[in-house]
Coordinates of C-alpha atoms in Angstrom, one line a residue:
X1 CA 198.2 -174.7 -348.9
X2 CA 194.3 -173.8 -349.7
X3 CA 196.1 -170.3 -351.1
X4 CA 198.2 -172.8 -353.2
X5 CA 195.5 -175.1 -354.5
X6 CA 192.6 -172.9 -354.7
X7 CA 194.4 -170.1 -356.7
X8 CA 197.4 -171.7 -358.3
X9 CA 195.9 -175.6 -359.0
X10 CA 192.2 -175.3 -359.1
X11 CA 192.0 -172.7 -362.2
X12 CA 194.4 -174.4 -364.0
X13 CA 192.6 -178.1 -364.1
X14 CA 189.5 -176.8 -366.1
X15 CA 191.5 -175.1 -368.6
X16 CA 194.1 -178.1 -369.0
X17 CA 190.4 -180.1 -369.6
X18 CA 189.4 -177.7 -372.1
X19 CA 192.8 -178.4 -373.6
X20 CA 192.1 -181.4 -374.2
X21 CA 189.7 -180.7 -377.2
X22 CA 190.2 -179.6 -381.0
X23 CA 188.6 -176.3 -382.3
X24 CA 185.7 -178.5 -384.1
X25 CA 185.0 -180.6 -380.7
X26 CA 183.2 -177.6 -379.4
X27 CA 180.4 -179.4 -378.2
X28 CA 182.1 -182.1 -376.5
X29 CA 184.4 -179.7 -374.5
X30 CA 181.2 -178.0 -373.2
X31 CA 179.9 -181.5 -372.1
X32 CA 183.2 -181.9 -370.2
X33 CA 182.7 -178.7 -368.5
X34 CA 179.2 -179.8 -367.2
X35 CA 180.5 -182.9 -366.0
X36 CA 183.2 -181.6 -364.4
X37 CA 181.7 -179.0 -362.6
X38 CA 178.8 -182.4 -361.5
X39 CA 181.6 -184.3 -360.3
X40 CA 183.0 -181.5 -357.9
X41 CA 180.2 -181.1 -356.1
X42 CA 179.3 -185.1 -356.3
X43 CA 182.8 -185.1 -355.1
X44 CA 181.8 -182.5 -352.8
X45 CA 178.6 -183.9 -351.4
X46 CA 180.3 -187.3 -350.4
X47 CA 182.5 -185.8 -348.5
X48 CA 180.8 -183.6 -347.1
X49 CA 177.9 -186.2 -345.5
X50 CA 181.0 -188.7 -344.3
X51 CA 183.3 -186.7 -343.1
X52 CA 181.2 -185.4 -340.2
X53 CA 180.2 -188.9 -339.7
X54 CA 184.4 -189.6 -339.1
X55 CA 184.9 -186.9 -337.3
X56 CA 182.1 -188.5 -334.7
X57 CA 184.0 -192.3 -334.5
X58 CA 185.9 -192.7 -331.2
X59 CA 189.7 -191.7 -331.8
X60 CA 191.8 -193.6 -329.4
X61 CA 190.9 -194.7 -325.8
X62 CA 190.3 -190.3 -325.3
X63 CA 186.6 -189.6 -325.4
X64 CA 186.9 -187.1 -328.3
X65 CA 186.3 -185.6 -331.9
X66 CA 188.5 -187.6 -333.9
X67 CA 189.7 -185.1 -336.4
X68 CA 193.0 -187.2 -337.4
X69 CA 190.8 -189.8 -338.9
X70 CA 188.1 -186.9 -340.3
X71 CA 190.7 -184.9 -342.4
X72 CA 193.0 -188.3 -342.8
X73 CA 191.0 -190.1 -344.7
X74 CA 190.1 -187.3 -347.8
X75 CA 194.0 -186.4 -347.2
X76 CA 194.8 -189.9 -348.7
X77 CA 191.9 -189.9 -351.5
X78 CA 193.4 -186.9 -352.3
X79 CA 196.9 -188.1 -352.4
X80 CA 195.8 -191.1 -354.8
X81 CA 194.0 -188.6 -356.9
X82 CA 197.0 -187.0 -357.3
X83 CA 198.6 -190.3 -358.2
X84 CA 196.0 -191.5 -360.5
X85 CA 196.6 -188.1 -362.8
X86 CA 200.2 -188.0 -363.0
X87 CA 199.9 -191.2 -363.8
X88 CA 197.9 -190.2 -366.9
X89 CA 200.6 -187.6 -367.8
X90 CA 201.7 -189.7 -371.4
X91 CA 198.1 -189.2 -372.4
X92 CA 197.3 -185.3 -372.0
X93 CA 198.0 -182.9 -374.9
X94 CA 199.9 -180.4 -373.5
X95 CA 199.9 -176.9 -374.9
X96 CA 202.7 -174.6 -374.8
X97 CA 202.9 -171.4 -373.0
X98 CA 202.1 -168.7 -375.1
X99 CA 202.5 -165.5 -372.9
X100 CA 200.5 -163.3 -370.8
X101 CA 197.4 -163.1 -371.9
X102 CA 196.3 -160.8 -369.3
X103 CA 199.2 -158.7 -370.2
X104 CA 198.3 -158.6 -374.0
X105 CA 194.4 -157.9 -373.2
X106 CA 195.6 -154.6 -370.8
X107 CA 198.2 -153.7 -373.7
X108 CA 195.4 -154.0 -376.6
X109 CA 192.7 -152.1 -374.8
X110 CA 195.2 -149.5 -373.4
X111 CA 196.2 -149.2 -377.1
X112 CA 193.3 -148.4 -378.5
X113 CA 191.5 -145.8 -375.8
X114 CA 194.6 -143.8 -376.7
X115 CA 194.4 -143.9 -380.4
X116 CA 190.3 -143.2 -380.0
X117 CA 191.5 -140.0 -377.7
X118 CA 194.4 -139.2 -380.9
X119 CA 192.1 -139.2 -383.7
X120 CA 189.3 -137.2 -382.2
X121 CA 189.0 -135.0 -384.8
X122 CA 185.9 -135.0 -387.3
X123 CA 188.2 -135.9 -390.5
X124 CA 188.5 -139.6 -389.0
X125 CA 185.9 -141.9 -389.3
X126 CA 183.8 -143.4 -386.2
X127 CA 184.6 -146.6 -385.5
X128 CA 181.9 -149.5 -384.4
X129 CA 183.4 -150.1 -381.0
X130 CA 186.1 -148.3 -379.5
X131 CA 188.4 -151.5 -379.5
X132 CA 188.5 -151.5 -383.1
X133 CA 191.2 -148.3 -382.9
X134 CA 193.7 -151.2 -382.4
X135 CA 193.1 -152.8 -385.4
X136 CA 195.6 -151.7 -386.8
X137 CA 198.1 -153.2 -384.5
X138 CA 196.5 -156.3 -382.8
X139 CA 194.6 -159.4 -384.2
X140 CA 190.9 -159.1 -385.2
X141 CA 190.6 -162.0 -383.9
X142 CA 192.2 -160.8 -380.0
X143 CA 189.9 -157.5 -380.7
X144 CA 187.1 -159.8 -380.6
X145 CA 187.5 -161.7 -378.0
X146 CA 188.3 -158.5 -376.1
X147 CA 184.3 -157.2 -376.9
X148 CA 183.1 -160.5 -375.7
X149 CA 184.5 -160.2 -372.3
X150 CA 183.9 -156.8 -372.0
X151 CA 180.2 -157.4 -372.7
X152 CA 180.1 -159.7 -370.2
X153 CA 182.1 -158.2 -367.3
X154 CA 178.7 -156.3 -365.9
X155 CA 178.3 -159.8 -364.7
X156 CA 181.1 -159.5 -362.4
X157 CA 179.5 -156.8 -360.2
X158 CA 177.5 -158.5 -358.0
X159 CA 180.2 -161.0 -357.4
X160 CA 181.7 -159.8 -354.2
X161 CA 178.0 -159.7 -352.7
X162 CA 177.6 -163.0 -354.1
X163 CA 180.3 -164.8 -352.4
X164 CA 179.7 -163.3 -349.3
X165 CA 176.7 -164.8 -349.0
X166 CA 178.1 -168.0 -350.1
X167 CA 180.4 -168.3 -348.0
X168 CA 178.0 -168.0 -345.3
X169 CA 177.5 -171.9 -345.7
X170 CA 180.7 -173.1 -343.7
X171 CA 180.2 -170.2 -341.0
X172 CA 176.6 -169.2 -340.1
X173 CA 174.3 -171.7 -341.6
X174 CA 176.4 -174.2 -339.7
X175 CA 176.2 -172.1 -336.3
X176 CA 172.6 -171.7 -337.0
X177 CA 172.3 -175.8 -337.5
X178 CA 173.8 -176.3 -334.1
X179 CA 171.2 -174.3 -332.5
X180 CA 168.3 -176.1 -334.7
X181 CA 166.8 -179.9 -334.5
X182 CA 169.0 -182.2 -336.9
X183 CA 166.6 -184.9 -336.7
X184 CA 165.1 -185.0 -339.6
X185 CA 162.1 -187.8 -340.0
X186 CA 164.9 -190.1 -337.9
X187 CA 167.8 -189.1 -339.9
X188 CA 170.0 -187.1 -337.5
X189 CA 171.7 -184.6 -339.6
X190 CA 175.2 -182.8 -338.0
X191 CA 175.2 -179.1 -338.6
X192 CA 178.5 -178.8 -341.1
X193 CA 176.4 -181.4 -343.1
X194 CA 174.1 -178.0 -343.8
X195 CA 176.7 -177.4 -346.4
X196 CA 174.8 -180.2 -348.6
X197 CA 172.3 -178.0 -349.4
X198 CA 174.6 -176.5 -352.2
X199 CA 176.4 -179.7 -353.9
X200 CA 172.5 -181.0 -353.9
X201 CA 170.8 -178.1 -355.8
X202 CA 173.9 -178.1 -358.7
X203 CA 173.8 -181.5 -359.3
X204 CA 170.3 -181.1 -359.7
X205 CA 170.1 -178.2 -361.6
X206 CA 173.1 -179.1 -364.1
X207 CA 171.4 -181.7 -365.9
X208 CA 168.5 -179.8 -365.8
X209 CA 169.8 -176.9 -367.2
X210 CA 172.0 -178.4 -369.8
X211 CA 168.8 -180.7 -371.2
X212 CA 166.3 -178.8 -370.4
X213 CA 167.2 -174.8 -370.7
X214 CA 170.0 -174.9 -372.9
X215 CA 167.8 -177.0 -376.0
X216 CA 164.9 -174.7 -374.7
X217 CA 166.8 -171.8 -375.5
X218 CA 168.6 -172.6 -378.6
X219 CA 165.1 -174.1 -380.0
X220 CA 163.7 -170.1 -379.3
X221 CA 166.5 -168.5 -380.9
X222 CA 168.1 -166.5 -378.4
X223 CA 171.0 -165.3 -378.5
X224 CA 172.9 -164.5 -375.6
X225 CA 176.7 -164.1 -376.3

């Protein structure tokens, strides 16, 4: 089930947001992104203070944890989210499938490393970039969006060290907590509420970024993209 909704749902609601927007509402669908991404980890931060505090309530006349009602409770909100946006369904724009984009980026690129390797002889002319060998069969406009993600894939490296260190939040920050104090100025904080830490800082630093940074960038003319 978290294979199902984390890889096969969760992906797929942002993009059906972005959707939602015309070509010229550019600035709008970055807005929704911002809140979107502040009302996951609201979402994220409520749950995560109450439903320690659940788990804590007696469960039945046995003196223990009372998971049923800890993981019942989101279980349902969850269910009446679900509920709540099918019931929206008449209201979405929905865009048809339009192939494998994945499958088209692989066949572009592919394409044009072997026509660079074909025409390596001085009487051709040198081209820009080496994706612009497949102009000649693929959209300028796919060859450009191509160079965009490939400027930007360095990013990707340090991802895997990245979430290995954030997903160190729901294992050793919360072993650590049990071992530490949780009484903090008379607020006795359980060690899986640690986890707050991160839902705290982003809904902190998105509005900070996106009024502050952003303008601050955009008034010093840089250009990142």
């Amino acid at each position: 089930l978290i294979a199902l909704g984390t890889g096969g749902i969760k992906p797929c609601v942002s993009a059906f947001g972005g959707d939602q927007f015309e070509d010229h509402q550019e600035e709008k669908r970055r807005k929704f992104f911002s809140i979107f991404y502040l009302a996951i980890n609201a979402g994220s931060l409520i749950s995560t203070i109450i439903t320690p505090i659940l788990r804590e309530q007696k469960c039945g006349k046995v003196p223990q944890q009372c998971y049923p009602l800890a993981f019942g409770i989101p279980g349902a909100l969850m269910a009446v989210a679900l509920l709540v946006f099918i019931g929206g369904s008449p209201l979405y724009k929905k865009s048809s499938p339009q192939g494998n984009v994945v499958l088209k980026v692989s066949k572009c690129i592919a394409y044009a490393i072997r026509n660079r390797f074909r025409h390596r002889s001085e009487e051709y002319p040198k081209r820009e970039h080496f994706m612009d060998w497949a102009s000649d069969r693929y959209d300028e406009h796919l060859i450009a969006q191509i160079k965009m993600v490939l400027k930007v894939l360095f990013m990707y490296l340090p991802l895997p060290m990245f979430w290995a260190l954030f997903d160190q939040q729901g294992s050793r920050w919360t072993l650590q907590a049990i071992a530490m104090n949780g009484n903090f100025g008379g607020l006795d904080i359980q060690p899986d509420q640690m986890q707050t830490v991160n839902p705290i800082l982003i809904l902190f630093l998105v509005p900070f970024v996106d009024t502050v940074v952003y303008p601050l960038i955009i008034k010093c003319k840089l250009d990142f993209t």
